[in-house]
Coordinates of C-alpha atoms in Angstrom, one line a residue:
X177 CA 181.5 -93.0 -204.3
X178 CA 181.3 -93.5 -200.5
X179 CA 180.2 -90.4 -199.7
X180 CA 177.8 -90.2 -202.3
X181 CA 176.3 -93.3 -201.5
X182 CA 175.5 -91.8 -197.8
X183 CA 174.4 -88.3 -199.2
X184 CA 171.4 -91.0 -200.8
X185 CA 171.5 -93.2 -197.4
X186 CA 170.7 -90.0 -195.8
X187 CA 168.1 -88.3 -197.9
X188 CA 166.5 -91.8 -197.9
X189 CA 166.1 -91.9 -194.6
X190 CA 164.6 -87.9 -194.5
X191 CA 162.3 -89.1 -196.7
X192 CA 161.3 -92.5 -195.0
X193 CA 160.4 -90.5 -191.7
X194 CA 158.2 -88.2 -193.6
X195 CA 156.6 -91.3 -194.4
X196 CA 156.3 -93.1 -191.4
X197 CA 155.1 -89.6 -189.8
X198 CA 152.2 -88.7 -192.2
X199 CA 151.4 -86.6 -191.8
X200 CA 154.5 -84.3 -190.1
X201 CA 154.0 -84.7 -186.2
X202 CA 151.8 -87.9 -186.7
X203 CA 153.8 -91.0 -185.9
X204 CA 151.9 -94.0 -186.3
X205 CA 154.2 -96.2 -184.0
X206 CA 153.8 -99.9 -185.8
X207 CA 156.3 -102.5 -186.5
X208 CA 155.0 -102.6 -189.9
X209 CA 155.8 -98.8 -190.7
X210 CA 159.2 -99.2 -189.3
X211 CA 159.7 -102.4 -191.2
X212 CA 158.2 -100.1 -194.6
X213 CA 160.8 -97.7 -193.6
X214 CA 163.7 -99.7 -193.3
X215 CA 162.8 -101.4 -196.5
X216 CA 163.1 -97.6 -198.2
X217 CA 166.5 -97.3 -197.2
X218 CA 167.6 -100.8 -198.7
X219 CA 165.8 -99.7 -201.5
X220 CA 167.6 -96.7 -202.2
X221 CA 171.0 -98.5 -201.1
X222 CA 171.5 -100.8 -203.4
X223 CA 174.2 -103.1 -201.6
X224 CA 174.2 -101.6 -198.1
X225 CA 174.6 -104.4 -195.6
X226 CA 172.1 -105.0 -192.8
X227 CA 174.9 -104.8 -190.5
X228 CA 175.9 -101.4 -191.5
X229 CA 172.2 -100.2 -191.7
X230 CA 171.3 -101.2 -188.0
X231 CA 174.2 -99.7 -186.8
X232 CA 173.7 -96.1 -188.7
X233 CA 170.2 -96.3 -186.7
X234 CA 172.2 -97.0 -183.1
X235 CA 174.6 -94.3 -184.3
X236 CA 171.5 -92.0 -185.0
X237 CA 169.4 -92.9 -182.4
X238 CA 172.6 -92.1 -179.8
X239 CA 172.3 -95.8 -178.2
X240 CA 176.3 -95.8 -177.5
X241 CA 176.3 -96.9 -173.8
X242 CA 179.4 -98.0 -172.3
X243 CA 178.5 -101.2 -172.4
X244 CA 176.9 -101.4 -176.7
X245 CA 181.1 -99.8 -177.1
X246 CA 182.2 -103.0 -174.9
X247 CA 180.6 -105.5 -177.3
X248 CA 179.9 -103.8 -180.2
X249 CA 182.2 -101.0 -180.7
X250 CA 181.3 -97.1 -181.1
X251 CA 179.3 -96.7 -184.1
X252 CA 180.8 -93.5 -185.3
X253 CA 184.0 -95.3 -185.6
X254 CA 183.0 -97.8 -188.5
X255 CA 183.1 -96.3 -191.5
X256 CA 180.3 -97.5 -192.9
X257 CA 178.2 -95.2 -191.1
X258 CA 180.6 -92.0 -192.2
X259 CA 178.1 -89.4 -193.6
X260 CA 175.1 -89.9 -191.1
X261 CA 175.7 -86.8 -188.4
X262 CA 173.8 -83.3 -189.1
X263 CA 171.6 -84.0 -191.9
X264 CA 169.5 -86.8 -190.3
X265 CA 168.7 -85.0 -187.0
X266 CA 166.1 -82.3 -188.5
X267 CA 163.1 -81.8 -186.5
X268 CA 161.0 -84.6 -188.2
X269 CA 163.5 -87.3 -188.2
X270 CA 164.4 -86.5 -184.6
X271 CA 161.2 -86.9 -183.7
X272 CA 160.5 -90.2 -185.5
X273 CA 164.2 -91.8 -184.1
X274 CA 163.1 -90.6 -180.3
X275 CA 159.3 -92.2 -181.0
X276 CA 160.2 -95.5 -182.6
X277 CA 164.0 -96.6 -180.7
X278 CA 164.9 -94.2 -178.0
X279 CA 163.4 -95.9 -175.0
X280 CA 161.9 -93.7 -172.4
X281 CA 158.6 -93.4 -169.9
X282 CA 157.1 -89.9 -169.4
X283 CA 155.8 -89.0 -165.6
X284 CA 152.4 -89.6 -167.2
X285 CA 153.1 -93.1 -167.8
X286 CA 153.5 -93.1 -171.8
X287 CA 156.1 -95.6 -172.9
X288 CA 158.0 -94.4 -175.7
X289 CA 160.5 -96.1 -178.3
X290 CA 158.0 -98.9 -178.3
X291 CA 155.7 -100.4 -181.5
X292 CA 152.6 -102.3 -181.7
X293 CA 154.1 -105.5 -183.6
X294 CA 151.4 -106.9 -186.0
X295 CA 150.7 -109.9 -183.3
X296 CA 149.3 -107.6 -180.9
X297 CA 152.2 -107.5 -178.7
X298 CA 154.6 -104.3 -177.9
X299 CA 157.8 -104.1 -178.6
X300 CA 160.8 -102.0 -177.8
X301 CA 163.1 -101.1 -180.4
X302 CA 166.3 -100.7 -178.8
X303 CA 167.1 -104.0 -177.4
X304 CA 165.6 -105.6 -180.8
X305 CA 168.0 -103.9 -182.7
X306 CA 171.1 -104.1 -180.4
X307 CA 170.2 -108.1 -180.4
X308 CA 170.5 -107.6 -184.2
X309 CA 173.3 -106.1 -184.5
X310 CA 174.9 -108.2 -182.2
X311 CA 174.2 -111.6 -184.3
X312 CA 174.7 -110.0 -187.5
X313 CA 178.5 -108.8 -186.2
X314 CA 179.6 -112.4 -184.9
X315 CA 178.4 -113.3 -188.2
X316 CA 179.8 -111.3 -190.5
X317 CA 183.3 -110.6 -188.5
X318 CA 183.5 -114.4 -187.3
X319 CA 183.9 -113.7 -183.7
X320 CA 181.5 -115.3 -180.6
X321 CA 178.0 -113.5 -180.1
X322 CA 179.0 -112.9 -176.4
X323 CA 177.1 -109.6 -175.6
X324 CA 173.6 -111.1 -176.8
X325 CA 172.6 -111.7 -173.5
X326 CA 174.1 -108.8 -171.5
X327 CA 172.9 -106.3 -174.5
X328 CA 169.3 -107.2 -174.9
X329 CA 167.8 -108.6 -171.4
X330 CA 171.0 -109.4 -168.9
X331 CA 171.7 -105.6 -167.8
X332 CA 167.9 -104.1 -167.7
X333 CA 166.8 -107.1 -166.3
X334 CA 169.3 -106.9 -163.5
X335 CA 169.2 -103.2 -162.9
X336 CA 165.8 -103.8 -162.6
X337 CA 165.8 -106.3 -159.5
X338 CA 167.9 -104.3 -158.0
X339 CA 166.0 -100.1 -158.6
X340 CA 162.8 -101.6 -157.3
X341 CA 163.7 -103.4 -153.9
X342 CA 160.8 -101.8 -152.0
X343 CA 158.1 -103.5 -154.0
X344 CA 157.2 -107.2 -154.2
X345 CA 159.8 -109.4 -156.6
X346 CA 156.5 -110.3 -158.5
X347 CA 156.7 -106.3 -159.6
X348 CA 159.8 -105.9 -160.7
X349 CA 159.2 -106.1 -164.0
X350 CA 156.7 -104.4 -165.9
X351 CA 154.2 -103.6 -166.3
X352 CA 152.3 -104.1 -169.9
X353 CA 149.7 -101.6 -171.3
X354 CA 147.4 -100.2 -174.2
X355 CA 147.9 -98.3 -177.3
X356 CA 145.3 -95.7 -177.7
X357 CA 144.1 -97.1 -181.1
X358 CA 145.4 -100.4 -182.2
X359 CA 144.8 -99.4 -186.0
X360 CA 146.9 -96.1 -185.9
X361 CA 148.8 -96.6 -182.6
X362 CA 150.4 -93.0 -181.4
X363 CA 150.6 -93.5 -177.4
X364 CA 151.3 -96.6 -175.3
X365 CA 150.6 -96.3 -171.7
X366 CA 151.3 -98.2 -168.8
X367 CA 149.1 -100.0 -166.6
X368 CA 150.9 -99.2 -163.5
X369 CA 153.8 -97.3 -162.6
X370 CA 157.0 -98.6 -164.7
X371 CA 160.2 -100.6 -164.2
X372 CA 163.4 -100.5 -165.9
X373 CA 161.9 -103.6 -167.4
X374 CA 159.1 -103.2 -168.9
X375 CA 156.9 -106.1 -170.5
X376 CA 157.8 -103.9 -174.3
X377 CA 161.9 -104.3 -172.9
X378 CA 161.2 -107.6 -172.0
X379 CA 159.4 -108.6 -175.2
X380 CA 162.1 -106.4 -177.8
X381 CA 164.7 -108.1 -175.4
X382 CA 163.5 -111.8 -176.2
X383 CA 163.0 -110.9 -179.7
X384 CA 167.0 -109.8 -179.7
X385 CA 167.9 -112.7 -178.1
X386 CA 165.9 -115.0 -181.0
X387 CA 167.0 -113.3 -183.7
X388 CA 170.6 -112.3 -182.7
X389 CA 171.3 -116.3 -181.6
X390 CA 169.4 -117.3 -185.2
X391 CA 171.7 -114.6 -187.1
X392 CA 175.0 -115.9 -185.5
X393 CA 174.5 -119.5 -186.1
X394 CA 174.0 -119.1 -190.0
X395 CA 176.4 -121.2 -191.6
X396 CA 179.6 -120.0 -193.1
X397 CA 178.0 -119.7 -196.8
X398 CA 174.7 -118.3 -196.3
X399 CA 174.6 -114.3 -196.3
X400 CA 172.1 -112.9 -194.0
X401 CA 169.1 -111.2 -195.2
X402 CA 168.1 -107.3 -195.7
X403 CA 167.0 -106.1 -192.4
X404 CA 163.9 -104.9 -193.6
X405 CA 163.6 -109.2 -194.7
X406 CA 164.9 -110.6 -191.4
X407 CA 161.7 -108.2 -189.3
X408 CA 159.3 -108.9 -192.2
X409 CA 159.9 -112.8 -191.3
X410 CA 159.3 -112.8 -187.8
X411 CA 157.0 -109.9 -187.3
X412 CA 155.1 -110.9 -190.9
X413 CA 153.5 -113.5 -191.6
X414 CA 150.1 -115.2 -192.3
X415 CA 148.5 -118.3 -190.8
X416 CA 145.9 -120.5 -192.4
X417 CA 143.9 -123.5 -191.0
X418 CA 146.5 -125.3 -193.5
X419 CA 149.8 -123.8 -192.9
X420 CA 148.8 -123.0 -189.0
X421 CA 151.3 -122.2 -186.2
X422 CA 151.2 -125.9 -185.6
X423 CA 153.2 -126.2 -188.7
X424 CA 155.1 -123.0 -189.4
X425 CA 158.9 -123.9 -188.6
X426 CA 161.1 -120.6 -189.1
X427 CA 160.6 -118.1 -186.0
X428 CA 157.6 -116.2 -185.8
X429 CA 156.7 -113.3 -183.5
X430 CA 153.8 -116.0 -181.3
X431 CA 156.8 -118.5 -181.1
X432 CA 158.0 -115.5 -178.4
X433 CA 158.2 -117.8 -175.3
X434 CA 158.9 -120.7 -176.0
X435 CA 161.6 -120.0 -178.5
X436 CA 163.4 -117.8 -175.5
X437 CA 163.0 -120.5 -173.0
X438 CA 164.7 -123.1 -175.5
X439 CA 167.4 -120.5 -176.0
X440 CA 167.8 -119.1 -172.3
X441 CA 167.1 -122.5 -169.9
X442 CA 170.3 -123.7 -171.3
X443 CA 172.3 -121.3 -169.8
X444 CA 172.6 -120.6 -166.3
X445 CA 170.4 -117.2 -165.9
X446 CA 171.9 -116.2 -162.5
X447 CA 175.3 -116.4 -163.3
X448 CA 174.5 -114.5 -166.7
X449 CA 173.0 -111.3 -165.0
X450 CA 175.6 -111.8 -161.7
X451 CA 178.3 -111.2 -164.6
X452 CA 176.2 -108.5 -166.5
X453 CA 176.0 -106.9 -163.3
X454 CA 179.3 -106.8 -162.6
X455 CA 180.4 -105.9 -166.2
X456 CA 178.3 -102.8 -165.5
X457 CA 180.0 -102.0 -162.1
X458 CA 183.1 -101.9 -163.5
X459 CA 182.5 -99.9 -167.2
X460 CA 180.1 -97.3 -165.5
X461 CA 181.7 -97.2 -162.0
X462 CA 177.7 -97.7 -160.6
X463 CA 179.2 -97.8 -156.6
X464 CA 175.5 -98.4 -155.4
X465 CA 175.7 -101.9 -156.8
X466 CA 176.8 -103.7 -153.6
X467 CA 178.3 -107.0 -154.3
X468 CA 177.6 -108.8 -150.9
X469 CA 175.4 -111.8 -150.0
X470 CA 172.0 -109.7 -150.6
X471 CA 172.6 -109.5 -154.6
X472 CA 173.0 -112.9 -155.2
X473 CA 169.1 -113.5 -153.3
X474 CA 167.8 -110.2 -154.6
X475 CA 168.6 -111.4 -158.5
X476 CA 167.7 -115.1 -157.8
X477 CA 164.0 -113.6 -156.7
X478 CA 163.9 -111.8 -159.9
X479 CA 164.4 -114.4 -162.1
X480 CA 162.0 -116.6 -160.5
X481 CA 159.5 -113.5 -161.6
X482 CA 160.8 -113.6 -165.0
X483 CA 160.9 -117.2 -165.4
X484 CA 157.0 -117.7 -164.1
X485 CA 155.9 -114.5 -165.9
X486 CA 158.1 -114.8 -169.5
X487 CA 158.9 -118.0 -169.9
X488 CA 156.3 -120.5 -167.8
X489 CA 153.1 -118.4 -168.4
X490 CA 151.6 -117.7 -171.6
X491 CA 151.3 -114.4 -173.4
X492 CA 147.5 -112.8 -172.8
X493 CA 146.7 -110.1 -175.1
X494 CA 144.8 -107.7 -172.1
X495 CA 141.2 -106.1 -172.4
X496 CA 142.1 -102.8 -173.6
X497 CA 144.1 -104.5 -176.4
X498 CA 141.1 -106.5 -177.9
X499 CA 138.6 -103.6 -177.4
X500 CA 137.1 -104.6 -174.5
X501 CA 133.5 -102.6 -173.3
X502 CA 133.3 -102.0 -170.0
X503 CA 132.2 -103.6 -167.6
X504 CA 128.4 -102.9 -166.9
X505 CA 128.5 -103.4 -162.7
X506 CA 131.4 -104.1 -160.1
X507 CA 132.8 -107.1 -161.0
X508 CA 132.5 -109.5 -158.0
X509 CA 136.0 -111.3 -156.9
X510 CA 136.7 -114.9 -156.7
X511 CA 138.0 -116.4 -153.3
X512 CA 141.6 -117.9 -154.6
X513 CA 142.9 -120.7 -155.2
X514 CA 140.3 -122.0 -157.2
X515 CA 139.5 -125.9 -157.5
X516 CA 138.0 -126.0 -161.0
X517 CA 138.9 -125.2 -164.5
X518 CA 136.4 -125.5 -166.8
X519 CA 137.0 -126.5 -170.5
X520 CA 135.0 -124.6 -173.1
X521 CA 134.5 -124.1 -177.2
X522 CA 132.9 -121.0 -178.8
X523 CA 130.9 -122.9 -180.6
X524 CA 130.0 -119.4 -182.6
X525 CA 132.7 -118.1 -183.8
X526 CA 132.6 -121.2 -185.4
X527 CA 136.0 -121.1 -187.3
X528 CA 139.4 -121.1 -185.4
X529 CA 140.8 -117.3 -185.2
X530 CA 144.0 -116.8 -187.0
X531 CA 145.2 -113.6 -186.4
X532 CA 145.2 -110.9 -183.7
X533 CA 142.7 -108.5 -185.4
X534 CA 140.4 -111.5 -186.2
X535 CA 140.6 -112.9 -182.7
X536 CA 140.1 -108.9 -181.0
X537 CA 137.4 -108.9 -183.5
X538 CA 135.8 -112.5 -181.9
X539 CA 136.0 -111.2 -178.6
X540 CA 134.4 -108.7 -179.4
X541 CA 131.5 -110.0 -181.0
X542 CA 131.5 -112.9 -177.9
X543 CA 131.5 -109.6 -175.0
X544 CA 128.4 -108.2 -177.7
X545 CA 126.2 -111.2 -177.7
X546 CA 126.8 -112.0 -173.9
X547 CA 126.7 -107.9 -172.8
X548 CA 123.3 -107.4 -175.4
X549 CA 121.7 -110.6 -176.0
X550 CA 122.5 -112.3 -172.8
X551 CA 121.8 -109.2 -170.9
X552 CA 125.2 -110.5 -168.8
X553 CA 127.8 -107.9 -167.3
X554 CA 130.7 -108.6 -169.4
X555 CA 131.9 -111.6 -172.0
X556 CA 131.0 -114.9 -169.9
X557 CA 134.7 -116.0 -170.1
X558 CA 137.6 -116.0 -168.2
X559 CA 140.2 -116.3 -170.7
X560 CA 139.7 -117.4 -174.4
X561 CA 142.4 -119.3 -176.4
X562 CA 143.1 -118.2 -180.1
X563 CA 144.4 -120.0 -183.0
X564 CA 147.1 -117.1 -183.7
X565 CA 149.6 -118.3 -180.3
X566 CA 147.8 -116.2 -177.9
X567 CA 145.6 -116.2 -174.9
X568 CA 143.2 -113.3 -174.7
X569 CA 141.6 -111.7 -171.3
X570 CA 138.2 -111.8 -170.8
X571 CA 136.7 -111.7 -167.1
X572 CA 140.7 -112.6 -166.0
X573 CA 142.3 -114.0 -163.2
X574 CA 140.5 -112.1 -160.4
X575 CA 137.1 -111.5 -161.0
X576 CA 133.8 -114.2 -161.2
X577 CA 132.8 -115.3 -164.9
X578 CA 129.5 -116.3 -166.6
X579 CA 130.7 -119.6 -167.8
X580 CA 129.2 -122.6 -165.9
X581 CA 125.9 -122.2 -164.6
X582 CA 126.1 -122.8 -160.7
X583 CA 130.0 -123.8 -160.7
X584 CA 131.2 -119.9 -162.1
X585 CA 132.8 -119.0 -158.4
X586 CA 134.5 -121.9 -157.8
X587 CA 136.3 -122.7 -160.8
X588 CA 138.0 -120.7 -164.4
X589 CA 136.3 -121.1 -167.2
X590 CA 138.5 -121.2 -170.6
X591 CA 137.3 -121.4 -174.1
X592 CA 139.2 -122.2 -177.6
X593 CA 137.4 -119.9 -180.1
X594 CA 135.7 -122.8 -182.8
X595 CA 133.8 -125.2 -183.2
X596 CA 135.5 -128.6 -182.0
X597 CA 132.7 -130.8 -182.4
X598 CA 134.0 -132.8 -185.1
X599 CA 137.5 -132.0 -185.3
X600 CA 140.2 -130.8 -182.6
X601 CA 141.9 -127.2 -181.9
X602 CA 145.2 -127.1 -183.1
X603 CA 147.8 -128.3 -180.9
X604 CA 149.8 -125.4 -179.7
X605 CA 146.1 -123.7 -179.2
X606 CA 145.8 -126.9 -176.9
X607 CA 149.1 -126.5 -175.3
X608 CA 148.9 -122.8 -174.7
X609 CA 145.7 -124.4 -172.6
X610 CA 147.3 -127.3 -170.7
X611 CA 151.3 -126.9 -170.5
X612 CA 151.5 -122.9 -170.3
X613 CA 147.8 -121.6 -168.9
X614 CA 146.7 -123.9 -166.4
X615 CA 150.7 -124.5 -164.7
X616 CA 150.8 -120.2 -164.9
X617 CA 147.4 -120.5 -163.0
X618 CA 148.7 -123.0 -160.2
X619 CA 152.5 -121.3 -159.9
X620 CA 150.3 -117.7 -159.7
X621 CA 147.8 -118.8 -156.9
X622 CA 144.8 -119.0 -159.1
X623 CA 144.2 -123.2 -159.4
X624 CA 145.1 -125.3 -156.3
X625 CA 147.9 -128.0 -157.1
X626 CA 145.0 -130.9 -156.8
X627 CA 142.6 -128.8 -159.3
X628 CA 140.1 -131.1 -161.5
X629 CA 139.8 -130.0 -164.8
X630 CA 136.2 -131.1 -166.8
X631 CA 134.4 -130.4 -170.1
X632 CA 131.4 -127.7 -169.5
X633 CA 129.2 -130.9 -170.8
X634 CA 130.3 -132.5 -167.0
X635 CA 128.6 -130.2 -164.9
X636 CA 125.6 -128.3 -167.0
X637 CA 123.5 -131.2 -168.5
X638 CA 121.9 -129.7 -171.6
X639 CA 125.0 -128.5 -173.5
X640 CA 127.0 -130.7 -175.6
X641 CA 130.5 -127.9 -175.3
X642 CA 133.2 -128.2 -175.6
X643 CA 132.4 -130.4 -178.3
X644 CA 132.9 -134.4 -178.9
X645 CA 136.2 -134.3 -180.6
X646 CA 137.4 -132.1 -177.7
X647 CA 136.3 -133.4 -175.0
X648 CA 137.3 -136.6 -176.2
X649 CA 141.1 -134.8 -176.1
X650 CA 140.9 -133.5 -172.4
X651 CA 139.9 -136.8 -171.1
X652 CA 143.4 -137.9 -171.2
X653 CA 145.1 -134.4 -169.7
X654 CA 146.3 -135.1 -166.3
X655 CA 143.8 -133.8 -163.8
X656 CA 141.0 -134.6 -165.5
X657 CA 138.2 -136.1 -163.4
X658 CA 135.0 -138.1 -164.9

């Protein structure tokens, strides 16, 4: 019965890849095709665990590295995963397994084994997964989640700081990218050349750590959920002005950051990738990890990258991402650090955004009216805040806006899409503003520590943005000046 049960586990899963390939040799690489995909297993499986499920895809997707054995054993000796070998790897369902989990980066900068996640963020598969597994075994066996850490960030990170000692710590991680079409997403490429942490590893390794941590500390009684349930929650989901983010409580894919620095400020980070490190020294013999006084400065500078870029600053969905136009001249570059940050509202779109396609779909309506209408270079903005947990890129850190007539060199101007004349953004729209953006901006070099912050209404006298009930909020930020 065993054995049968896998014959259908198997031709479940041939058939899933035709599926998520449609047609053979297209693979649309989306978290919500792999999440359909995983659900056609389950379906098929009546009763097959989620543990035993993610570890038939490490087991087929050959992730068993010395150190996954260490922590979570060799998949092909469970035997829940007997009956795997030889008839998954044809040609179609190698191709989908080496597409959506086996990390890699081509010489022509494609990232591979990532997924567009419905958010708008990318997100690599394999350190998801083995952050998965990893909760779901110290649930289910009873033991300690001990190689959450280590399995999902702790050894790329640290690998990383070390490959990449000839460029700045500030690159040492990364980069992010763009998918070639966010609505059937085939190729991610990088902006720049790659590290062995990219922003996708960083962002599958976060999202491990979440849900692994989540999936361990379930109490005794409660069974966890169907894989294909525990991604569908996280990744899934749909705000409302009612039931916004400022009121969602489970974890959600825009909760990225902060939930990871709640879960990771606890512990003491340079220790953790110190022991990672040496954990890897000793299981793979790596002899060109030299443990003298320079490793303990040369991981301490790379986690003051990752904390500033991960964990202090706030997720900002790029150009390329939203659909950007291009821009119609050179774009002109500001003198940094700026003394001014300028608060905005969108005024039209008059409704908060919700989602990433409504908020890509904002901007580009804003870049539009400003490019055509306004006969302007690009979208007047600097950065725009959406209701949906993210930041999105307009002119960016570097370059000169079109925000504040007479004041657009000397200072960033930031908008919350809506209309906030009557009533206020939602909070974490706000925070994303005060407590993650403009600190990012200061820690980065962008805003000088004594910065003055000040409503558009402040400085150009015949607008009435960002709106009473807003302005009426940043009047009591710190740094705000009358």
């Amino acid at each position: 019965m065993i054995f049968l049960g896998f014959t259908f586990f198997v031709l479940a899963l041939i058939n899933l890849l035709t599926v998520y390939g449609r047609p053979a040799g297209v693979h649309l690489r989306n978290m919500e095709s792999f999440i359909q995909s995983v659900q056609q297993v389950e379906d098929s499986n009546p009763g097959l665990s989620p543990l035993a499920l993610v570890r038939a895809l490490r087991k087929t997707a050959g992730h068993d590295d010395l150190m996954t054995i260490h922590f979570l054993g060799a998949s092909y000796n469970h035997s829940d995963t007997e009956g795997l070998e030889g008839s998954i790897l044809n040609a179609t369902s190698f191709s989908f397994f080496d597409k959506a989990i086996h990390h890699i980066v081509t010489d022509q900068g494609e990232e591979r084994g990532v997924v567009l996640a419905p958010d708008g963020t990318t997100v690599a598969l394999a350190p998801l997964l083995l952050g998965i597994e990893s909760g779901l075994k110290a649930k289910m066996e009873v033991t300690q989640a001990l190689g959450i850490f280590p399995l999902t960030l702790g050894r790329t990170m640290g690998l990383s700081f070390l490959s990449h000692q000839d460029i700045p710590p500030s690159l040492r991680l990364g980069p992010n990218g763009c998918w070639d079409n966010v609505e059937q997403p085939k190729v991610f490429r990088l902006s720049r050349p790659a590290t062995l942490a990219t922003d996708a590893i960083i962002n599958g390794g976060m999202d491990g750590v979440i849900l692994g941590m989540h999936l361990s500390s379930l109490p005794a009684s409660q069974q966890p959920q169907a894989l294909s349930e525990i991604l569908g929650g996280y990744y899934n989901f749909t705000l409302t002005e009612k039931q916004g983010i400022d009121v969602v409580t489970r974890h959600i894919s825009p909760r990225r950051r902060e939930l990871s620095r709640s879960l990771l400020e606890p512990l003491d980070l340079h220790n953790a990738v110190m022991t990672t490190l040496a954990l890897v020294w000793k299981l793979e013999n790596t002899e060109w990890i030299s443990y003298d006084t320079g490793l303990g400065k040369v991981v301490q500078d790379g986690l003051q990258t990752f904390r500033h870029k991960y964990l202090d600053c706030p997720q900002i969905i790029p150009r390329c991402q939203w659909g950007a136009k291009a821009y119609r001249d050179t774009p002109i570059p500001l003198s940094l650090p700026l003394q001014f940050l300028y608060v905005h509202h969108t005024y039209e779109p008059f409704s908060p955004c919700l989602s990433f396609s409504s908020c890509s779909r904002d901007m580009r309506s804003m870049q539009r009216f400003h490019q055509e209408d306004r006969g302007w270079t690009d979208i007047g903005y600097s950065f725009v805040v959406g209701s949906d947990g993210y930041i999105y890129e307009g002119r960016g850190w570097n370059h000169i806006g079109r925000h504040t007539r007479g004041h657009n060199a000397i200072g960033y101007g930031v908008s919350i899409i809506g209309n906030y004349t009557a009533k206020l953004p939602s909070r974490h729209a706000m925070d994303l503003l005060r407590f993650q953006l403009v600190p990012c901006a200061v820690n980065g070099g962008g805003l000088t520590s004594n910065f003055t912050i000040q409503g558009h209404r402040q400085v150009v006298n015949y607008t009435s943005c960002p709106g009473d009930a807003l302005f009426s909020e940043i009047r009591s930020w710190e740094h705000f000046r009358e």
